[in-house]
Short mmCIF file of C-alpha atoms in Angstrom, two decimals:
data_model
loop_
_atom_site.label_atom_id
_atom_site.label_comp_id
_atom_site.label_asym_id
_atom_site.label_seq_id
_atom_site.Cartn_x
_atom_site.Cartn_y
_atom_site.Cartn_z
CA MET R 275 24.36 -8.16 -5.50
CA GLU R 276 25.52 -4.98 -5.88
CA LYS R 277 23.41 -2.16 -4.66
CA ILE R 278 23.63 1.45 -5.59
CA PRO R 279 22.54 3.93 -2.71
CA LEU R 280 19.87 6.50 -4.58
CA GLY R 281 19.51 8.76 -1.76
CA PRO R 282 16.43 9.06 0.48
CA MET R 283 13.06 9.04 -1.80
CA PRO R 284 9.51 8.36 -1.26
CA TYR R 285 9.51 4.48 -2.71
CA MET R 286 7.09 1.66 -2.71
CA SER R 287 7.25 -1.08 -5.73
CA VAL R 288 3.78 -1.30 -7.00
CA MET R 289 0.74 0.08 -5.04
CA PRO R 290 -2.83 -0.45 -5.15
CA THR R 291 -4.69 2.93 -7.32
CA VAL R 292 -7.57 4.01 -5.10
CA LEU R 293 -10.19 7.08 -5.45
CA VAL R 294 -10.50 9.13 -2.44
CA GLY R 295 -13.91 10.39 -1.92
CA ALA R 296 -14.79 13.28 0.22
CA ASN R 297 -17.83 15.77 0.55
CA VAL R 298 -15.72 19.29 -0.03
CA LYS R 299 -18.35 21.86 0.65
CA GLY R 300 -21.35 19.60 0.56
CA LYS R 301 -20.40 18.34 -2.79
CA PRO R 302 -18.86 14.88 -3.64
CA ASN R 303 -15.25 14.63 -4.85
CA TYR R 304 -12.82 11.79 -5.85
CA MET R 305 -9.02 12.31 -6.03
CA THR R 306 -6.95 9.80 -7.65
CA ALA R 307 -4.15 8.12 -4.88
CA ALA R 308 -1.77 5.04 -4.73
CA TRP R 309 -0.23 5.93 -1.12
CA ALA R 310 -3.08 3.57 0.74
CA THR R 311 -2.97 0.63 2.66
CA VAL R 312 -4.24 -1.63 5.55
CA ALA R 313 -3.24 0.21 9.10
CA CYS R 314 -4.89 -2.32 11.64
CA MET R 315 -6.85 -5.62 11.68
CA ALA R 316 -8.71 -4.97 15.14
CA PRO R 317 -10.18 -2.47 14.73
CA PRO R 318 -10.12 -2.62 10.65
CA MET R 319 -8.57 0.31 9.52
CA VAL R 320 -6.75 1.77 6.29
CA CYS R 321 -4.73 4.79 5.91
CA VAL R 322 -4.09 6.95 2.92
CA ALA R 323 -1.41 9.79 2.31
CA VAL R 324 -2.89 13.04 0.81
CA ASN R 325 -1.31 16.29 -0.13
CA LYS R 326 -2.17 19.13 2.33
CA GLY R 327 -2.88 21.05 -0.43
CA ARG R 328 -5.06 19.32 -2.29
CA TYR R 329 -8.88 20.29 -2.40
CA THR R 330 -9.81 16.68 -0.87
CA ALA R 331 -7.89 17.58 2.40
CA GLN R 332 -10.20 20.25 3.33
CA GLY R 333 -13.55 17.69 2.50
CA ILE R 334 -11.66 15.18 4.98
CA GLU R 335 -10.74 18.14 7.66
CA GLU R 336 -14.41 18.99 7.10
CA ASN R 337 -16.32 16.18 8.08
CA ARG R 338 -13.47 13.70 9.12
CA THR R 339 -15.11 11.21 7.12
CA PHE R 340 -13.99 9.96 3.75
CA SER R 341 -13.90 6.63 1.37
CA LEU R 342 -11.11 4.55 -0.25
CA ASN R 343 -12.84 3.06 -3.69
CA ILE R 344 -11.07 1.07 -5.84
CA PRO R 345 -11.58 1.38 -9.46
CA SER R 346 -11.39 -1.46 -12.01
CA VAL R 347 -8.67 -1.80 -14.77
CA ASN R 348 -11.96 -0.54 -17.49
CA GLN R 349 -12.06 2.81 -15.23
CA VAL R 350 -9.12 3.67 -16.20
CA ILE R 351 -9.49 7.00 -18.06
CA GLU R 352 -12.14 8.40 -15.17
CA THR R 353 -9.67 7.00 -12.28
CA ASP R 354 -6.99 9.32 -14.01
CA TYR R 355 -8.73 12.11 -14.67
CA CYS R 356 -9.66 12.57 -10.91
CA GLY R 357 -5.76 12.69 -10.62
CA LEU R 358 -5.28 15.11 -13.36
CA VAL R 359 -7.52 17.78 -12.20
CA SER R 360 -8.70 19.48 -8.80
CA GLY R 361 -12.02 19.88 -7.56
CA ALA R 362 -10.97 23.28 -6.67
CA HIS R 363 -11.13 24.18 -10.68
CA GLU R 364 -13.37 21.74 -11.87
CA ASP R 365 -16.44 20.05 -10.57
CA LYS R 366 -15.53 16.06 -10.14
CA SER R 367 -18.99 15.02 -8.33
CA LEU R 368 -20.23 13.63 -11.76
CA VAL R 369 -17.33 11.55 -12.75
CA PHE R 370 -18.80 8.60 -10.69
CA ARG R 371 -22.64 8.19 -9.65
CA SER R 372 -22.20 8.86 -5.76
CA PHE R 373 -23.99 6.68 -3.13
CA PHE R 374 -23.91 6.84 0.75
CA GLY R 375 -23.53 4.41 3.08
CA LYS R 376 -23.45 4.53 6.92
CA LEU R 377 -21.85 7.65 6.86
CA LYS R 378 -23.50 10.86 5.06
CA THR R 379 -20.48 12.61 4.48
CA ALA R 380 -18.34 10.02 2.68
CA PRO R 381 -19.37 9.70 -0.98
CA LEU R 382 -19.02 6.14 -2.22
CA ALA R 383 -18.26 5.79 -6.22
CA GLU R 384 -20.98 3.21 -7.66
CA GLU R 385 -19.02 2.25 -10.98
CA CYS R 386 -15.91 1.06 -8.61
CA PRO R 387 -16.25 -2.58 -7.59
CA VAL R 388 -15.27 -1.81 -3.85
CA ASN R 389 -16.02 0.79 -1.56
CA ILE R 390 -14.27 1.51 1.97
CA GLU R 391 -16.46 3.75 4.11
CA CYS R 392 -13.75 5.60 6.74
CA THR R 393 -14.08 8.03 9.90
CA VAL R 394 -10.98 9.44 10.46
CA PHE R 395 -9.19 7.48 13.48
CA GLN R 396 -6.06 10.08 13.34
CA SER R 397 -4.13 12.15 11.02
CA VAL R 398 -0.58 12.54 11.17
CA ASP R 399 0.96 15.67 9.67
CA CYS R 400 3.95 14.39 7.95
CA GLY R 401 5.22 17.46 5.86
CA SER R 402 3.86 17.73 2.52
CA HIS R 403 1.58 15.19 3.28
CA GLU R 404 -1.23 14.27 5.85
CA LEU R 405 -1.58 10.71 6.82
CA TYR R 406 -5.40 9.85 7.05
CA ILE R 407 -5.79 6.94 9.39
CA GLY R 408 -9.60 6.05 9.27
CA GLU R 409 -11.56 3.46 10.85
CA VAL R 410 -13.39 1.03 8.29
CA VAL R 411 -17.31 1.20 9.14
CA GLU R 412 -18.47 -0.38 6.08
CA ILE R 413 -17.09 -2.09 3.07
CA HIS R 414 -19.63 -2.44 0.07
CA ALA R 415 -19.01 -4.49 -3.08
CA ALA R 416 -20.51 -5.32 -6.08
CA ALA R 417 -22.66 -8.35 -6.32
CA SER R 418 -20.83 -9.63 -9.48
CA CYS R 419 -16.93 -9.35 -8.00
CA LEU R 420 -17.85 -11.65 -4.87
CA THR R 421 -16.96 -15.20 -4.80
CA ASP R 422 -18.33 -16.93 -1.64
CA GLY R 423 -19.54 -13.80 -0.14
CA LYS R 424 -15.88 -12.24 -0.34
CA PRO R 425 -14.27 -9.82 -2.78
CA ASP R 426 -12.48 -11.87 -5.42
CA ILE R 427 -9.84 -10.01 -7.12
CA GLY R 428 -10.05 -12.07 -10.33
CA LYS R 429 -13.56 -10.39 -10.76
CA ILE R 430 -12.46 -6.73 -9.21
CA ASN R 431 -9.44 -6.70 -11.82
CA PRO R 432 -8.04 -3.69 -9.97
CA LEU R 433 -5.74 -0.99 -11.26
CA LEU R 434 -2.25 -0.79 -9.83
CA TYR R 435 -0.05 1.76 -9.77
CA ALA R 436 4.14 2.14 -10.23
CA GLN R 437 6.32 4.91 -11.71
CA TYR R 438 3.78 6.95 -13.43
CA THR R 439 1.87 3.80 -15.07
CA TYR R 440 -1.08 1.81 -14.47
CA PHE R 441 -0.72 -1.81 -14.17
CA GLY R 442 -3.11 -4.91 -13.83
CA VAL R 443 -2.91 -7.92 -11.41
CA GLY R 444 -0.56 -10.45 -12.50
CA LYS R 445 -0.51 -14.37 -12.55
CA PRO R 446 -0.69 -15.80 -9.38
CA VAL R 447 2.71 -16.85 -7.92
CA ASP R 448 2.40 -18.70 -5.13
CA ARG R 449 -0.11 -19.53 -2.22
CA ALA R 450 0.87 -16.99 1.01
CA PHE R 451 1.14 -18.76 4.84
CA PHE R 452 1.95 -21.82 2.51
CA ALA R 453 5.21 -21.45 -0.11
CA GLY R 454 7.46 -20.95 2.80
CA LYS R 455 7.07 -24.39 4.26
CA LYS R 456 9.32 -25.39 1.41
CA TYR R 457 12.01 -23.33 3.01
CA MET R 458 11.34 -24.96 6.35
CA ARG R 459 12.10 -28.48 4.85
CA LYS R 460 15.24 -27.23 3.44
CA MET X 255 -24.26 -1.77 -10.28
CA GLU X 256 -25.52 -3.65 -7.08
CA LYS X 257 -23.64 -3.00 -3.98
CA ILE X 258 -23.53 -5.31 -1.00
CA PRO X 259 -22.54 -4.24 2.44
CA LEU X 260 -19.90 -6.55 3.99
CA GLY X 261 -19.45 -5.06 7.23
CA PRO X 262 -16.14 -3.50 8.32
CA MET X 263 -13.14 -5.27 7.86
CA PRO X 264 -9.29 -4.38 6.79
CA TYR X 265 -9.72 -4.58 3.00
CA MET X 266 -7.19 -3.18 0.31
CA SER X 267 -7.19 -4.67 -3.07
CA VAL X 268 -3.35 -5.75 -3.81
CA MET X 269 -0.56 -4.66 -1.68
CA PRO X 270 3.17 -4.80 -2.16
CA THR X 271 4.64 -7.57 -0.24
CA VAL X 272 7.66 -6.25 2.04
CA LEU X 273 10.20 -7.76 4.37
CA VAL X 274 10.23 -5.66 7.34
CA GLY X 275 13.73 -6.03 8.97
CA ALA X 276 14.56 -4.91 12.29
CA ASN X 277 17.62 -5.74 14.62
CA VAL X 278 16.14 -7.96 17.58
CA LYS X 279 18.31 -7.98 20.88
CA GLY X 280 20.85 -7.30 18.39
CA LYS X 281 20.33 -9.81 15.78
CA PRO X 282 18.75 -9.12 12.36
CA ASN X 283 15.30 -10.50 11.87
CA TYR X 284 12.41 -10.21 8.94
CA MET X 285 9.17 -10.53 8.72
CA THR X 286 6.61 -10.45 5.89
CA ALA X 287 3.90 -7.46 5.28
CA ALA X 288 1.88 -6.12 3.16
CA TRP X 289 0.28 -3.40 4.69
CA ALA X 290 2.91 -1.06 3.60
CA THR X 291 2.86 2.19 1.37
CA VAL X 292 4.29 5.64 0.94
CA ALA X 293 3.36 8.05 3.59
CA CYS X 294 4.88 11.15 2.56
CA MET X 295 6.70 13.00 -0.10
CA ALA X 296 8.98 15.42 1.47
CA PRO X 297 10.56 14.70 3.70
CA PRO X 298 10.32 11.10 2.12
CA MET X 299 8.28 8.69 4.33
CA VAL X 300 6.69 4.99 4.25
CA CYS X 301 4.51 3.11 6.63
CA VAL X 302 3.94 -0.15 7.72
CA ALA X 303 1.54 -1.89 10.14
CA VAL X 304 3.01 -4.15 12.34
CA ASN X 305 1.10 -6.43 15.09
CA LYS X 306 2.27 -5.35 18.34
CA GLY X 307 2.49 -8.87 19.25
CA ARG X 308 5.17 -9.42 17.00
CA TYR X 309 8.94 -10.08 17.30
CA THR X 310 9.69 -7.65 14.80
CA ALA X 311 7.90 -4.86 16.62
CA GLN X 312 10.10 -5.21 19.58
CA GLY X 313 12.97 -4.56 17.41
CA ILE X 314 11.85 -1.43 15.93
CA GLU X 315 10.87 0.01 19.56
CA GLU X 316 14.10 -1.12 21.19
CA ASN X 317 16.01 1.00 17.86
CA ARG X 318 13.68 3.32 16.64
CA THR X 319 14.92 2.09 13.06
CA PHE X 320 13.65 -0.52 10.68
CA SER X 321 14.00 -1.65 6.67
CA LEU X 322 11.47 -2.21 4.24
CA ASN X 323 13.04 -4.80 2.01
CA ILE X 324 11.06 -5.39 -1.64
CA PRO X 325 11.52 -9.14 -2.66
CA SER X 326 11.27 -10.34 -6.42
CA VAL X 327 8.75 -13.09 -7.52
CA ASN X 328 12.11 -15.48 -7.17
CA GLN X 329 12.27 -14.93 -3.55
CA VAL X 330 8.88 -16.16 -2.81
CA ILE X 331 9.66 -19.02 -0.56
CA GLU X 332 12.20 -17.42 1.41
CA THR X 333 10.03 -14.24 1.83
CA ASP X 334 6.90 -16.35 2.96
CA TYR X 335 8.94 -18.43 5.28
CA CYS X 336 9.48 -15.15 7.19
CA GLY X 337 5.61 -14.89 7.73
CA LEU X 338 5.34 -18.37 8.59
CA VAL X 339 7.84 -18.38 11.41
CA SER X 340 8.35 -15.88 14.32
CA GLY X 341 12.19 -14.65 15.41
CA ALA X 342 10.82 -15.57 19.04
CA HIS X 343 11.15 -19.25 17.99
CA GLU X 344 13.58 -19.54 14.89
CA ASP X 345 16.58 -17.57 14.05
CA LYS X 346 15.70 -15.95 10.61
CA SER X 347 18.82 -13.75 10.48
CA LEU X 348 20.26 -16.27 7.71
CA VAL X 349 17.53 -16.30 5.58
CA PHE X 350 18.95 -13.39 3.98
CA ARG X 351 22.43 -12.04 3.92
CA SER X 352 22.06 -8.79 5.70
CA PHE X 353 24.01 -5.47 5.22
CA PHE X 354 23.90 -2.44 7.05
CA GLY X 355 23.71 1.08 5.58
CA LYS X 356 23.48 4.93 7.15
CA LEU X 357 21.79 3.03 10.18
CA LYS X 358 23.82 0.44 12.07
CA THR X 359 20.60 -1.14 13.59
CA ALA X 360 18.27 -1.58 10.51
CA PRO X 361 19.31 -4.94 8.54
CA LEU X 362 18.81 -4.76 4.86
CA ALA X 363 18.35 -8.17 2.67
CA GLU X 364 21.04 -8.04 0.32
CA GLU X 365 18.91 -10.48 -1.98
CA CYS X 366 16.14 -8.09 -2.18
CA PRO X 367 16.37 -5.81 -5.41
CA VAL X 368 15.37 -2.55 -3.08
CA ASN X 369 15.88 -1.92 0.48
CA ILE X 370 14.47 1.21 2.18
CA GLU X 371 16.37 2.12 5.20
CA CYS X 372 13.88 4.12 7.94
CA THR X 373 14.27 5.74 11.17
CA VAL X 374 10.98 6.08 13.34
CA PHE X 375 9.09 9.67 12.56
CA GLN X 376 5.89 8.30 14.77
CA SER X 377 4.04 5.37 15.18
CA VAL X 378 0.49 5.33 15.90
CA ASP X 379 -1.22 2.77 17.92
CA CYS X 380 -4.14 1.76 16.09
CA GLY X 381 -5.27 -1.33 18.23
CA SER X 382 -4.19 -5.03 17.38
CA HIS X 383 -1.55 -3.21 14.84
CA GLU X 384 0.97 -0.41 15.24
CA LEU X 385 1.57 1.74 12.47
CA TYR X 386 5.25 2.88 12.11
CA ILE X 387 5.67 5.98 9.88
CA GLY X 388 9.61 6.05 8.88
CA GLU X 389 11.27 9.22 7.51
CA VAL X 390 13.41 7.25 4.71
CA VAL X 391 17.27 7.87 4.92
CA GLU X 392 18.66 6.09 2.27
CA ILE X 393 17.14 3.87 -0.54
CA HIS X 394 19.62 0.71 -2.03
CA ALA X 395 18.91 -0.58 -5.37
CA ALA X 396 20.50 -3.33 -7.07
CA ALA X 397 22.61 -2.27 -10.15
CA SER X 398 20.80 -4.95 -12.38
CA CYS X 399 17.50 -3.43 -11.56
CA LEU X 400 17.93 0.08 -12.51
CA THR X 401 16.89 1.72 -15.95
CA ASP X 402 18.66 5.29 -16.13
CA GLY X 403 19.33 5.15 -12.61
CA LYS X 404 15.86 4.58 -11.30
CA PRO X 405 14.46 1.21 -10.08
CA ASP X 406 12.58 -0.36 -13.06
CA ILE X 407 9.58 -2.29 -11.81
CA GLY X 408 10.13 -4.83 -14.95
CA LYS X 409 13.43 -5.65 -13.60
CA ILE X 410 12.72 -5.68 -9.82
CA ASN X 411 9.52 -8.09 -10.78
CA PRO X 412 8.03 -7.61 -7.69
CA LEU X 413 5.88 -9.86 -5.59
CA LEU X 414 2.19 -8.45 -4.99
CA TYR X 415 -0.15 -9.77 -2.40
CA ALA X 416 -3.95 -10.24 -2.02
CA GLN X 417 -6.31 -12.90 -0.46
CA TYR X 418 -3.73 -15.35 0.41
CA THR X 419 -1.92 -15.33 -2.38
CA TYR X 420 1.26 -13.83 -4.07
CA PHE X 421 1.12 -12.42 -7.38
CA GLY X 422 3.24 -10.70 -10.17
CA VAL X 423 2.84 -7.61 -11.72
CA GLY X 424 0.43 -7.35 -15.03
CA LYS X 425 0.37 -5.71 -17.96
CA PRO X 426 0.71 -1.77 -18.35
CA VAL X 427 -2.81 -0.90 -18.58
CA ASP X 428 -2.24 2.96 -19.52
CA ARG X 429 -0.14 5.95 -18.80
CA ALA X 430 -0.71 7.64 -15.44
CA PHE X 431 -1.11 11.43 -15.36
CA PHE X 432 -2.39 11.24 -19.05
CA ALA X 433 -4.82 8.91 -19.90
CA GLY X 434 -7.37 10.99 -18.19
CA LYS X 435 -6.91 13.59 -20.90
CA LYS X 436 -9.36 11.54 -22.96
CA TYR X 437 -12.08 12.07 -20.45
CA MET X 438 -11.18 15.66 -20.57
CA ARG X 439 -11.66 15.88 -24.57
CA LYS X 440 -15.47 14.49 -23.72
#
């Protein structure tokens, strides 16, 4: 397979779209992001990269708490809006109805099927972006998106992100921790 | 929308499947992971969470370099195999053909359409997992997966991961940095 070197760039294939929630100056604010993933199993942690100049970064620094909210494909307009405008110029506190869980300073977007409440465990200054590593203190999920008490991707219908485009989740390809057994039998 | 608290857990909706490449004791090894994302724009960085007990972690610690390789849906069996068995017990150096780029200790899987070469910028001990933040020194992409010189998700056809299942990418939902303009006109 012929490979072409493209130079260094911040690349990942497809990422989950999230709304980073933070109280800034006492008011809920949501910022669209895709540079987010799980950082640790035990204790449970997630991480998200936020441009240091963003209004949201001020709120996270202020309270040392934040939330990651998982929007569904039917929230694409509101979600993208939160990436187009800054809370420094536009009040985004009414784009979603906010509620609070265990933490009183990490606003959670009610319309999003899953909300992850976090306290900052550590933050890493990477250059243009601060990587916030948050310990998960609670997960809130819509009752309608659960199957056997667990969040169900088929019901959540999350919004993915790649190359300036939002995508839905595609078809199942195979079972993880199982498909590879076919290789073992080769 | 009625919300149910599920307790703290390591949750993210859908994540990219990657193969973490590292030389361990001088030999290429690949480990399947999904807890990976971009960590910084400038300089370009990515991050990946690796269980501290994993064989791959030894290699990253040894060389302070690693690679993230993006498999396509047609590599699902090989990819899952690399998550089922440990390099401590099985030699995984021949699952993929390895090549080396700028770094001489970060093996790159030739069959994967995109390879990301990294040096460790910082690693964070989160508990069960070490979060490796890597500065991207080079991206290699298959010539057949480029459109106008850039990696094209439609051609890469990457493997996503959620709830013990691999998924493909779904249909485009809307344009990012654009769809939200409809909200602004409301």
